[in-house]
Coordinates of C-alpha atoms and ligand atoms in Angstrom, one line a residue:
X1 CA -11.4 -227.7 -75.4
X2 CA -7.8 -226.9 -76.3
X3 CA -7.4 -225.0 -73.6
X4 CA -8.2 -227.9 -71.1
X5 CA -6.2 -230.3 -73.2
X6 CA -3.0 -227.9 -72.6
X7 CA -3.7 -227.9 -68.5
X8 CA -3.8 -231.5 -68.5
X9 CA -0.7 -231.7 -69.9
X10 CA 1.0 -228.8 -67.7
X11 CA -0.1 -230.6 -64.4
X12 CA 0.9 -234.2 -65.5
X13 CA 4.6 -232.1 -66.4
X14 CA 4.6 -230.5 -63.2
X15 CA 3.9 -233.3 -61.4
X16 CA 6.7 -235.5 -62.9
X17 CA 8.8 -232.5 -61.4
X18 CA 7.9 -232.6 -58.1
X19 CA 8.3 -236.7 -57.7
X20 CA 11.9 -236.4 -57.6
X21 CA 11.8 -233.8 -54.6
X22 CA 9.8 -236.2 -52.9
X23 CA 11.8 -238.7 -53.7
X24 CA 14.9 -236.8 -52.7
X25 CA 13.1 -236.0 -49.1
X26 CA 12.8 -239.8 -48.6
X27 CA 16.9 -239.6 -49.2
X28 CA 17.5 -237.1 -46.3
X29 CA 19.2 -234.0 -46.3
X30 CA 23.0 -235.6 -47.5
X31 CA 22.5 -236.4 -51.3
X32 CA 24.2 -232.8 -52.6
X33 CA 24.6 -234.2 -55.9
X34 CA 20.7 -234.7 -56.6
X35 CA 20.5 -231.1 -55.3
X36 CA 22.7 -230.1 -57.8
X37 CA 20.7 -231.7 -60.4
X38 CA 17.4 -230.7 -59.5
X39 CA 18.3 -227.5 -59.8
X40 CA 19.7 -227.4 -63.1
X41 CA 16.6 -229.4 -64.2
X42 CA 14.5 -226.4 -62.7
X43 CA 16.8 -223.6 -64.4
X44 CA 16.9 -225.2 -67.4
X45 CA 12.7 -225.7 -67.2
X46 CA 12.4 -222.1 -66.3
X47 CA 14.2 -221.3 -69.4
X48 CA 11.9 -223.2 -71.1
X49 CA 8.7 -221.6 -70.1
X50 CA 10.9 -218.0 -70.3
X51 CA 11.1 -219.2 -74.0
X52 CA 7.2 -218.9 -74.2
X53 CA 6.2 -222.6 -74.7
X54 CA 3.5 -222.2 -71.2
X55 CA 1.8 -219.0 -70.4
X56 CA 1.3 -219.7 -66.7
X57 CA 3.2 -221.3 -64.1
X58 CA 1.6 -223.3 -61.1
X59 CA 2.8 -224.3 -57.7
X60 CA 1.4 -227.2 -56.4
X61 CA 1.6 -228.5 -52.8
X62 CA 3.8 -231.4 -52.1
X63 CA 1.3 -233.9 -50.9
X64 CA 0.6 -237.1 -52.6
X65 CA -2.6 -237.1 -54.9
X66 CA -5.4 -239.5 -53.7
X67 CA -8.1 -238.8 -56.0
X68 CA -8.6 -236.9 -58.5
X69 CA -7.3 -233.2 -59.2
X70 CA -9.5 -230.6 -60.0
X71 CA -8.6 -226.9 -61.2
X72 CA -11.9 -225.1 -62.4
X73 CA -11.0 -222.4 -64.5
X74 CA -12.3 -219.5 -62.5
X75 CA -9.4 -220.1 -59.4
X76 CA -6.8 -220.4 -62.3
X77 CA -7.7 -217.0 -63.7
X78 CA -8.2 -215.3 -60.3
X79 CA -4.5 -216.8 -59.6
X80 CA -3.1 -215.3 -62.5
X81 CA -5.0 -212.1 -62.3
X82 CA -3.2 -211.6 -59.0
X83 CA 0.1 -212.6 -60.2
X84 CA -0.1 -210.3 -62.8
X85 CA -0.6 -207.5 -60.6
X86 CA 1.9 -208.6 -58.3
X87 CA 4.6 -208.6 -60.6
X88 CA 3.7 -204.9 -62.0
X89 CA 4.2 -203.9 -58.3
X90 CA 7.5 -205.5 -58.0
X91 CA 8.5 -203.6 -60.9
X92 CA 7.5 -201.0 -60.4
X93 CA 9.0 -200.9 -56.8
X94 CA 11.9 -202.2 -58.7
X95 CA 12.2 -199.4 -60.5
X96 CA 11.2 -196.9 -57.6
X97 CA 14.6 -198.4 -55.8
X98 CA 16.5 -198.4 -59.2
X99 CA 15.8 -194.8 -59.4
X100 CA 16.8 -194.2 -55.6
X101 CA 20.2 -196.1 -56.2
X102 CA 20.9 -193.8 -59.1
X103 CA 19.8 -190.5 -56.3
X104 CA 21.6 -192.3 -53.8
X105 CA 24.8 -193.0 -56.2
X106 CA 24.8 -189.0 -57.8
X107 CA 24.3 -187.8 -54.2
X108 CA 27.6 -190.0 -53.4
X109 CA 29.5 -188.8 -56.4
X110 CA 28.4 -185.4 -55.8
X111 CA 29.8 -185.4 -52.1
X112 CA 32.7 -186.8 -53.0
X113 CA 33.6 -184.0 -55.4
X114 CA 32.7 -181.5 -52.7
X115 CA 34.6 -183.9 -50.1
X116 CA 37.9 -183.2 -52.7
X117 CA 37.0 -179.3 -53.1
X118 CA 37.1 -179.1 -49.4
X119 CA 40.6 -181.0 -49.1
X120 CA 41.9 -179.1 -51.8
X121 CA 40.3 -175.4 -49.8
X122 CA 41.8 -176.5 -46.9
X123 CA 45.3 -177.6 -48.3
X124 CA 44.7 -173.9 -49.9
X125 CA 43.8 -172.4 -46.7
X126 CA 47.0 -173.9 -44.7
X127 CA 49.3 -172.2 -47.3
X128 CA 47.5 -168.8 -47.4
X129 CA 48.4 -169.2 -43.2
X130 CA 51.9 -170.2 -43.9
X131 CA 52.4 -167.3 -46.5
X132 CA 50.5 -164.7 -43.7
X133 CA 52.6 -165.9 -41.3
X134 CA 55.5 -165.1 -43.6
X135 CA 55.0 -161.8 -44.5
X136 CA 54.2 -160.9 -40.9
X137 CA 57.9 -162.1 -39.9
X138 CA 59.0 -159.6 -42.8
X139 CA 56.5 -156.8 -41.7
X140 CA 57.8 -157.3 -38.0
X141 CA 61.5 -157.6 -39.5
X142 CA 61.1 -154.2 -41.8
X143 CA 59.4 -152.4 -38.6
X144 CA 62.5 -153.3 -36.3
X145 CA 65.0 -152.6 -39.5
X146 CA 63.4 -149.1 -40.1
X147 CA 62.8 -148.4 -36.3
X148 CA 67.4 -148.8 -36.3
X149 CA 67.6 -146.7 -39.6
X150 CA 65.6 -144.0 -38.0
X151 CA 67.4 -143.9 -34.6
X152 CA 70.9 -144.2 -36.8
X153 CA 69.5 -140.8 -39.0
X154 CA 69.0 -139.0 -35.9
X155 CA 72.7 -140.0 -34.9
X156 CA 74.2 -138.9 -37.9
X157 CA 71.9 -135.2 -37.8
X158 CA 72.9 -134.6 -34.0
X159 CA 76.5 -135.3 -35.4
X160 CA 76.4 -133.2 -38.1
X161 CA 74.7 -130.2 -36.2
X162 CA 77.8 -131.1 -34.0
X163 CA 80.3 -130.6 -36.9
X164 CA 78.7 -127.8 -38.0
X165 CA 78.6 -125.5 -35.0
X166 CA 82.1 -126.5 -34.2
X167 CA 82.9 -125.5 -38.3
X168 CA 81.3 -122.6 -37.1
X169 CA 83.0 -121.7 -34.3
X170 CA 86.3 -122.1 -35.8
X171 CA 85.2 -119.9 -38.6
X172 CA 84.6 -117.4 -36.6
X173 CA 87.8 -117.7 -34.2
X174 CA 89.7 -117.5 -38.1
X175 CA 88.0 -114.1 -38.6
X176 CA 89.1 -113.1 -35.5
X177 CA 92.4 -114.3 -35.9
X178 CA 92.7 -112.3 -39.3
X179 CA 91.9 -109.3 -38.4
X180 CA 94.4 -109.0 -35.4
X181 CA 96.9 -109.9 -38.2
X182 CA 96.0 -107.6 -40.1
X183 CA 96.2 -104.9 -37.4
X184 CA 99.5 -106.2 -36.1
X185 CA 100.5 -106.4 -39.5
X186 CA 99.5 -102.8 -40.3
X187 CA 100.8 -101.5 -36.4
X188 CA 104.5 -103.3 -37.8
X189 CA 104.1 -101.5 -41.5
X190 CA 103.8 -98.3 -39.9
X191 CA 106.7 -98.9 -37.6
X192 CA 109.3 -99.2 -40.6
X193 CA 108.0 -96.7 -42.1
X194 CA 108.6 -94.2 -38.8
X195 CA 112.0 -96.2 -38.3
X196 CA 113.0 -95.4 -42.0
X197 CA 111.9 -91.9 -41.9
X198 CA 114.1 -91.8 -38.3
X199 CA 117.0 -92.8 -40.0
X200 CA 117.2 -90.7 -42.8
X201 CA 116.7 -87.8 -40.1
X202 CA 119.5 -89.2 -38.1
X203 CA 121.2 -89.1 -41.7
X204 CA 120.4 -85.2 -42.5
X205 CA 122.2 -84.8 -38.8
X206 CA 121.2 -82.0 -36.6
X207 CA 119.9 -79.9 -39.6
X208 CA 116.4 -78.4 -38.6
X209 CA 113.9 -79.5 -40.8
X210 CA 110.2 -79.1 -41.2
X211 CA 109.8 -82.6 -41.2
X212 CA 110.8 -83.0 -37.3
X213 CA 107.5 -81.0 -35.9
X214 CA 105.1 -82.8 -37.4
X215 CA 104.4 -86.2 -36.0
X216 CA 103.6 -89.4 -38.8
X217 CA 100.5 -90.1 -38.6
X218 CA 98.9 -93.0 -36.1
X219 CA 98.2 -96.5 -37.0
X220 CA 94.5 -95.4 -36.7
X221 CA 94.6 -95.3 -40.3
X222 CA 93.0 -97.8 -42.2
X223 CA 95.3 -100.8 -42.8
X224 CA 98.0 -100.6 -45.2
X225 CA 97.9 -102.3 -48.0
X226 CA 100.5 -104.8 -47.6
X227 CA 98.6 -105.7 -44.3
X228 CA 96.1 -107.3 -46.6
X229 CA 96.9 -109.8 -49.1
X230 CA 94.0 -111.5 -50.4
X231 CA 93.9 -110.2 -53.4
X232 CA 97.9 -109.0 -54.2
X233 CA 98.9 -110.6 -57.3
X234 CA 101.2 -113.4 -55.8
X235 CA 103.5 -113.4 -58.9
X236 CA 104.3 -109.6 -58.4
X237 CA 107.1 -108.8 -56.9
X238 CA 106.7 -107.3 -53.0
X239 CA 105.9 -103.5 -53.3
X240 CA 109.4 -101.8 -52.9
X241 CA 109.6 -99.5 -50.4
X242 CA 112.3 -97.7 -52.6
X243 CA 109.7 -96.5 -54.5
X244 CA 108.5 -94.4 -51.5
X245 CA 109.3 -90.7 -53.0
X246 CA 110.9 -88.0 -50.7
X247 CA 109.9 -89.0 -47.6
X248 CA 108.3 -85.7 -46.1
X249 CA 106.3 -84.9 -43.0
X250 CA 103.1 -82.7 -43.7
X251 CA 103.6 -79.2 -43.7
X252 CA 100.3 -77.6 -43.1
X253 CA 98.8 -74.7 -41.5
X254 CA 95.4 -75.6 -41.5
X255 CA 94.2 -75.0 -38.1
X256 CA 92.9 -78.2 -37.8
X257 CA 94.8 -81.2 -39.0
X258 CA 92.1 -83.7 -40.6
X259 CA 91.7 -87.6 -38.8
X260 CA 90.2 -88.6 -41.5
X261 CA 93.3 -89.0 -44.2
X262 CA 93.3 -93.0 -45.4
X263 CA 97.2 -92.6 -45.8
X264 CA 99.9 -92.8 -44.6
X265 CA 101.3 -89.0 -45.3
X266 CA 104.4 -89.0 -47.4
X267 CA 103.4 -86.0 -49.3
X268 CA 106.4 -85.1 -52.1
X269 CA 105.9 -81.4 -52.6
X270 CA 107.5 -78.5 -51.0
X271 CA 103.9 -76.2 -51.0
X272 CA 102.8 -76.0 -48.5
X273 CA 99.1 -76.0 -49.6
X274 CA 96.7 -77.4 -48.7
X275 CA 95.2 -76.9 -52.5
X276 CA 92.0 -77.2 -53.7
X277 CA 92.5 -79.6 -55.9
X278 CA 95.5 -80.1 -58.3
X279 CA 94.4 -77.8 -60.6
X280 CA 94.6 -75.1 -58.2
X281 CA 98.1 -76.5 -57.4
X282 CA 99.2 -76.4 -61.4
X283 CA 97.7 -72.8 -61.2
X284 CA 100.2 -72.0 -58.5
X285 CA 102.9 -72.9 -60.4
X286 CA 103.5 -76.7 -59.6
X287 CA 104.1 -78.3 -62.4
X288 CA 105.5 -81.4 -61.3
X289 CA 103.2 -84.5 -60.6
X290 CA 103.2 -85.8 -57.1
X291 CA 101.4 -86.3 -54.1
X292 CA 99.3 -83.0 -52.5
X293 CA 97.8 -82.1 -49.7
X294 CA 94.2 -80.5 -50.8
X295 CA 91.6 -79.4 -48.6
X296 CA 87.4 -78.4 -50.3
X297 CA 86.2 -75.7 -50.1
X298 CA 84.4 -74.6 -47.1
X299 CA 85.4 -78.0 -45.4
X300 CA 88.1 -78.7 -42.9
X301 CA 88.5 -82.1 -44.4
X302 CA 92.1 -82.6 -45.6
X303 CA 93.4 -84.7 -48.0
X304 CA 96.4 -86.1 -50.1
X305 CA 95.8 -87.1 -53.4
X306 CA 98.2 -87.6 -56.4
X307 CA 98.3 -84.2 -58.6
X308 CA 98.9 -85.6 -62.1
X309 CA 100.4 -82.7 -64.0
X310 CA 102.5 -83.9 -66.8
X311 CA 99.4 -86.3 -68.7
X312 CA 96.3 -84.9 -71.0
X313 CA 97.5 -80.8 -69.6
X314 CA 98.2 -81.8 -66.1
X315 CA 95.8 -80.4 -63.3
X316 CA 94.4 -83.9 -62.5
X317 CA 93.2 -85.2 -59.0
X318 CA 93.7 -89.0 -59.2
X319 CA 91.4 -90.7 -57.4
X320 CA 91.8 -94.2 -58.1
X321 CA 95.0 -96.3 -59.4
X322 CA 95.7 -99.3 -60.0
X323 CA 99.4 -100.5 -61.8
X324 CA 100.5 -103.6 -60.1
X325 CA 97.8 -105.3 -57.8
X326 CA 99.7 -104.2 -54.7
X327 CA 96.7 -102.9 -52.9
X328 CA 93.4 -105.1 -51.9
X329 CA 90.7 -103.5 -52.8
X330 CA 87.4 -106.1 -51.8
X331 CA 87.2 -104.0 -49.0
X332 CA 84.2 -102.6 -47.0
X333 CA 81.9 -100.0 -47.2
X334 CA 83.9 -97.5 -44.4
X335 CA 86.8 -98.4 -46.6
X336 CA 85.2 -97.0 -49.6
X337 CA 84.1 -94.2 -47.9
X338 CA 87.4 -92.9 -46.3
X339 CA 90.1 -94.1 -49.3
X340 CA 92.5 -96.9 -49.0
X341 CA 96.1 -97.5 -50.2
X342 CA 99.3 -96.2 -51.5
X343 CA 99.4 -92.8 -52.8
X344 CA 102.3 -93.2 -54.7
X345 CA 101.2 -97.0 -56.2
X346 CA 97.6 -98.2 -56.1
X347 CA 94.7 -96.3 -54.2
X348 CA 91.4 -95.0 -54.0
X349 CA 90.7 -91.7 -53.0
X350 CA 87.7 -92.0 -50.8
X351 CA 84.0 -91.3 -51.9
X352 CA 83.8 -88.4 -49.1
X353 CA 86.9 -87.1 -50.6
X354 CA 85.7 -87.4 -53.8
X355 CA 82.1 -86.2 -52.8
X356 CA 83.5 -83.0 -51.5
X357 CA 85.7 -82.5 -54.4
X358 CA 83.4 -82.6 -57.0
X359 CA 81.4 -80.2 -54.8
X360 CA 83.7 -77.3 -55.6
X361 CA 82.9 -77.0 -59.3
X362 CA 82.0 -79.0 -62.2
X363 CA 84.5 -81.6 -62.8
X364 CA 85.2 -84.1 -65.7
X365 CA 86.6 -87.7 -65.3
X366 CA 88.5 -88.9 -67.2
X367 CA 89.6 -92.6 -67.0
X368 CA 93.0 -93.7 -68.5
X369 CA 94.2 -97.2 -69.4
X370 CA 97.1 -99.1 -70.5
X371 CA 96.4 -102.8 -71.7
X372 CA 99.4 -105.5 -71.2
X373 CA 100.8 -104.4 -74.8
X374 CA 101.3 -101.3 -73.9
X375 CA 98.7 -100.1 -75.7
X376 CA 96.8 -96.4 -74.4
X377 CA 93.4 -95.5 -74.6
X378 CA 91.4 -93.4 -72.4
X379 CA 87.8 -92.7 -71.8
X380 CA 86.0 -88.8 -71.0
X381 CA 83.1 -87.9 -69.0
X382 CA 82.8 -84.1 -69.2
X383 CA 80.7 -84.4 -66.3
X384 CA 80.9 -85.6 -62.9
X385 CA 80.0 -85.8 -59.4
X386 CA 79.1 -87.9 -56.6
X387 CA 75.6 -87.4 -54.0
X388 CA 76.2 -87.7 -50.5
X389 CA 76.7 -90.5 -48.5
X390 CA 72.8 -90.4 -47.3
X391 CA 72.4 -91.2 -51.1
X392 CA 74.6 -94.0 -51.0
X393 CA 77.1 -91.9 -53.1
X394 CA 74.9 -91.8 -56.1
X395 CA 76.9 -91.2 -59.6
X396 CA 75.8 -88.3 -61.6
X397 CA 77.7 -88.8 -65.1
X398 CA 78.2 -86.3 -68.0
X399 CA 78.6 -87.4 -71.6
X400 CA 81.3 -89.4 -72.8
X401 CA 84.1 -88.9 -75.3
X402 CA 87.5 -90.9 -75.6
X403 CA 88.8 -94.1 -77.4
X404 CA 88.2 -96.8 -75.1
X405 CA 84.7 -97.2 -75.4
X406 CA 82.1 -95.8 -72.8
X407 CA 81.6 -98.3 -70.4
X408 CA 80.5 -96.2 -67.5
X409 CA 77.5 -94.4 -68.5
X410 CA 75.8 -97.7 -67.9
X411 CA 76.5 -97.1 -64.1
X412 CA 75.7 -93.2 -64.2
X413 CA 72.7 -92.9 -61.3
X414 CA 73.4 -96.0 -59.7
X415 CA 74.4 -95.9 -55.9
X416 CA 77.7 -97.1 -54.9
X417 CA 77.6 -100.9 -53.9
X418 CA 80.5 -102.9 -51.6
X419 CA 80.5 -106.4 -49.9
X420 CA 78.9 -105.0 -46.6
X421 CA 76.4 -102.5 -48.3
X422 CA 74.2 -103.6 -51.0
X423 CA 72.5 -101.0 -53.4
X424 CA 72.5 -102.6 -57.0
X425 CA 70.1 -103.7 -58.9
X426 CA 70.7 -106.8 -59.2
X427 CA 68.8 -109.6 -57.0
X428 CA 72.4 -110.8 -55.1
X429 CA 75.4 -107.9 -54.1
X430 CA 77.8 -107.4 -57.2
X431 CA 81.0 -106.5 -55.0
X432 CA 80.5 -110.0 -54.2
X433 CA 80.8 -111.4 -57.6
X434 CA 83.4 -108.6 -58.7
X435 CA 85.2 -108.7 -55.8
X436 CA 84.9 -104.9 -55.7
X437 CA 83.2 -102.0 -54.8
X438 CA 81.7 -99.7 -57.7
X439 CA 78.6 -98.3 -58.7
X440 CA 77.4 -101.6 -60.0
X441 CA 73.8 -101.9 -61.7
X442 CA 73.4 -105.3 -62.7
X443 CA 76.2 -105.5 -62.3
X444 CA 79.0 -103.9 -64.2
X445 CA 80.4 -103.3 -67.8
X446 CA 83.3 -101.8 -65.9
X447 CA 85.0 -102.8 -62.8
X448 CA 88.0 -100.7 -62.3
X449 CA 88.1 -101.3 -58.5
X450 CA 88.5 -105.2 -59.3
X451 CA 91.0 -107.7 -58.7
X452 CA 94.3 -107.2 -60.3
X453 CA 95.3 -110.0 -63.0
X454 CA 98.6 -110.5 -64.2
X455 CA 98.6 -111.0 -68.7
X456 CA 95.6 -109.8 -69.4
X457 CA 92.8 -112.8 -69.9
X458 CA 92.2 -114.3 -66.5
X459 CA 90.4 -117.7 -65.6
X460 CA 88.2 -116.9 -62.6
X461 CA 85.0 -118.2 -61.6
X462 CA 83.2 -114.5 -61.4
X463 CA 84.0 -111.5 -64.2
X464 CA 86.1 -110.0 -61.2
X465 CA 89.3 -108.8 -62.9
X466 CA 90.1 -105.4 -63.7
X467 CA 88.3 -104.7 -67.3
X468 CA 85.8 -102.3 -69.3
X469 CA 83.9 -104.1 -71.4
X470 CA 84.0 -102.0 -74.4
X471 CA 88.3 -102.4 -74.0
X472 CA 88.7 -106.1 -74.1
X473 CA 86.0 -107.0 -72.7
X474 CA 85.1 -108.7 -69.4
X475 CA 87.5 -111.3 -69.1
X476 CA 90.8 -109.3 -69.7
X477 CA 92.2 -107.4 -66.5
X478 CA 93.7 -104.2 -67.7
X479 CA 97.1 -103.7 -66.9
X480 CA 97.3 -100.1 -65.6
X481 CA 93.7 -97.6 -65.2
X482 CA 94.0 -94.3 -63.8
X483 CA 90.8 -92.4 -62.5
X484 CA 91.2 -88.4 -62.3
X485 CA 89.4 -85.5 -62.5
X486 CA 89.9 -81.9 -63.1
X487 CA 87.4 -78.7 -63.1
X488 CA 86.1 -78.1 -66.7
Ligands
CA501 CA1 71.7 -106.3 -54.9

C-alpha cells in the first residue's frame, strides 16, 4: 500500500516537470533563458534523487494525458530489472576502457622514454663518427709522418756509409803516406850518416884506412829510429848524433857478410871479431865496453850487439836498452824478430839474435834498472833461452835472484806477443794495450819494451809505460833498464 502511495506521488512530481517543457515547446526554440532554467531545475532534481529520497527514476512520454495513467507493477520492475543490468554493463565497459586508457597511457610513456634513449643513442652515435673520423685523420697523418721519417733514416744511413768509406779511404791513403815518410825519413838518416862518415875520411886525408873497403850498410835496414816518432818522448831532447862513438866501418872476415844486421854498423872496437858473444870478447882481452860484432856458433848470422864489460864482471851481451825514449818500439812482429834501434842508445837485439845466442850455452839474464832517483836495483835469472821462431819464441826462464823483485817469471813459457802477432793469453793482444812487444801472458807484470815516460808516474789510458811491477809498480816508467846476458 505504501508502496503505491509513493508511485503516485513520483508520477504527479514528474509530471509537474515535464509541463514546463511543454510549455517551453509552445514558446519556440528562442526563449534561452527558460533553457537555462530548466536545466538547473533538472540538475538540481537529479541531485535530489542522487541524495536517495526516490529509488527509481521514470521517463515518461511527452504527450498530454487523457485518461487515466496506469503503471502495474510488473512493467515497473521489468524496467528497472533492465536498467539495473544496463548500468553494470556500462561500468563495467567503463572500466574495461578505463583500464585500456591506463595500457594505452603506460604504452605512450613507455615509447616516449625509448623515443629519448633513441635521440640520446643517436646524438651518441654521431659523436662516436665524429671521433672515428678523427682518429682516422691522425692515423692517416702518423702513416704519412712515419712513411718521411723512414725515407729521411735511409738518407742519413746512405750518408753515413758515405762518410764512412770516404773516413776509410783517407785512413788508408794516411797509412800510406806514413810509411813513405818513414822510409824517406830513414833513406835521409842514412844519408848523414854516410855524409858524416865521408867527411871525417876526407878529414883523416889520404891515410889508408880499413874503414874505406867496406861499404855502410844499405837503407834496407829496418828504419832508424828517429824515422819513427810515435812514441819518442817529445820533451827529450833530439838524439845527438855526437854521441855516435868512433865512427868505424866493419872489419870482418867472415866469408859471408850477414843481411840481416837491424843496424846501422858503427861498431867501436878495433877486433876484428866477429865474437861469440861478449864474453868471448872479454876472454880475448877486451875489456872495454862497446859495440861488437858477434857471430853463433855454427851460424853465419852476424851481429852487433853492445858488450858490456865494465858492470856486474863485464862479459855481458845487451840485448835490450832503453835510457831516453829515443827509439819507438810498438813495432811489428818482423821488427821484433830482426832487432831495431841504436846500438849505442836504445835497442833491441832481435829474437833470432837472441834465439841463436842463447843456443851456444846456457846463459843467465840479468835485467838492470835505474829509477828517476837514481836509484839501482837489478833482477837475476840464472837461466835463459828463447824457442824458435816456429814456437813463437817461447821463453824458457831459470830461477830468479836480485833486488828488484821478480817480475818476469810470471812470463817464463809464454810465447812472444807484438801488435801484428797475437799469442797471449789474454782474450784481446797485450802489445796493444802496452804498446809493446813482450812475452805477455795476461798480460804483463813487466813491460820493459814499453813506452818511455819522462818522471816516473805517468797518466796514460793503458799500463803501457816502462815498469816492473814488483819496482814501482805498474804506473811508474823506469828511467833506464838494461837487458843482458852472459854464459853461466
Ligand atoms: Ca790474445
Amino acid at each position: 500500500m505504501e508502496c503505491l502511495v509513493c508511485f503516485a506521488l513520483l508520477l504527479l512530481l514528474a509530471f509537474n516537470g515535464l509541463m514546463p517543457s511543454a510549455e517551453r515547446h509552445k514558446e519556440g526554440p528562442h526563449s534561452d533563458r527558460a533553457l537555462k532554467d530548466a536545466a538547473q531545475k533538472r540538475s538540481s532534481r537529479s541531485s535530489d534523487l542522487k541524495a536517495g529520497r526516490c529509488s527509481y527514476t521514470f521517463i515518461v512520454p511527452q504527450q498530454k494525458l487523457k485518461g487515466a495513467l496506469c503503471v502495474s507493477q510488473e512493467s515497473i520492475g521489468r524496467a528497472a530489472a533492465a536498467n539495473h543490468s544496463e548500468v553494470v554493463s556500462l561500468r563495467q565497459e567503463l572500466s574495461r576502457q578505463q583500464e585500456q586508457l591506463e595500457r594505452v597511457r603506460a604504452q605512450l610513456e613507455q615509447e616516449g622514454a625509448m623515443a629519448t634513449e633513441v635521440r640520446a643513442l643517436r646524438r651518441e652515435s654521431g659523436a662516436m663518427n665524429a671521433r672515428i673520423a678523427q682518429l682516422y685523420a691522425e692515423l692517416l697523418h702518423e702513416v704519412t709522418l712515419k712513411k718521411g721519417q723512414d725515407l729521411e733514416q735511409r738518407r742519413l744511413e746512405n750518408l753515413l756509409l758515405n762518410a764512412t768509406s770516404q773516413v776509410l779511404q783517407v785512413t788508408s791513403s794516411y797509412r800510406e803516406l806514413e810509411k813513405k815518410y818513414e822510409a824517406l825519413t830513414s833513406i835521409i838518416s842514412n844519408q848523414s850518416h854516410l855524409l858524416k862518415d865521408l867527411e871525417k875520411q876526407c878529414q883523416l886525408g889520404n891515410k889508408p884506412s880499413q874503414t874505406e873497403k867496406e861499404k855502410a850498410p844499405s837503407s834496407s835496414f829496418p828504419s832508424s829510429p828517429k824515422s819513427n816518432d810515435v812514441q819518442r818522448d817529445q820533451s827529450a831532447p833530439p838524439p845527438n848524433s855526437k854521441s855516435v862513438r868512433g865512427v868505424q866501418e866493419v872489419v870482418t872476415a867472415s866469408p859471408a857478410p850477414s843481411t840481416d844486421s837491424p843496424f846501422i854498423s858503427f861498431p867501436v872496437t878495433k877486433s876484428p871479431g866477429p865474437w861469440r858473444d861478449c864474453q868471448h870478447v872479454l876472454e880475448s882481452g877486451e875489456t872495454t865496453s862497446g859495440i861488437y860484432l858477434l857471430r853463433p856458433q855454427g851460424t853465419n848470422l852476424l851481429v852487433q850487439a853492445w858488450c858490456e864489460q865494465s858492470r856486474a864482471q863485464g862479459g855481458w851481451t845487451v840485448i835490450q836498452r832503453r835510457q831516453d825514449g829515443s827509439v819507438n818500439f810498438f813495432r811489428t812482429w818482423e821488427f821484433y824478430k830482426q832487432g831495431f834501434g841504436n846500438l849505442d842508445g836504445e835497442y833491441w837485439l832481435g829474437l833470432e839474435h837472441l834465439y841463436w845466442l842463447a843456443e851456444q850455452a846456457t846463459y843467465k839474464l840479468r835485467v838492470a834498472m835505474e829509477d828517476w832517483k837514481g836509484r839501482h836495483v837489478f833482477a837475476e835469472y840464472d837461466s835463459f833461452r828463447l824457442e824458435p821462431e816456429s814456437d813463437w819464441y817461447r821463453l824458457r826462464l831459470g830461477n830468479y835472484n836480485g833486488n828488484a823483485g821478480d817480475s818476469l817469471s810470471w812470463h817464463s813459457n809464454k810465447a812472444f806477443t807484438t801488435h801484428d802477432r797475437d799469442k797471449d793469453s789474454y782474450l784481446g793482444n797485450c802489445a796493444h794495450y802496452h804498446k809493446g812487444g813482450w812475452w805477455y801472458n795476461m798480460c804483463a807484470h813487466s813491460n820493459l819494451n814499453g813506452v818511455w815516460y819522462r818522471g816516473g808516474h805517468y797518466r796514460s789510458r793503458y799500463q803501457d809505460g816502462v815498469y816492473w811491477q814488483e819496482f814501482h809498480g805498474g804506473a811508474y816508467s823506469l828511467k833506464k833498464v838494461t837487458m843482458m846476458i852472459k854464459p853461466t
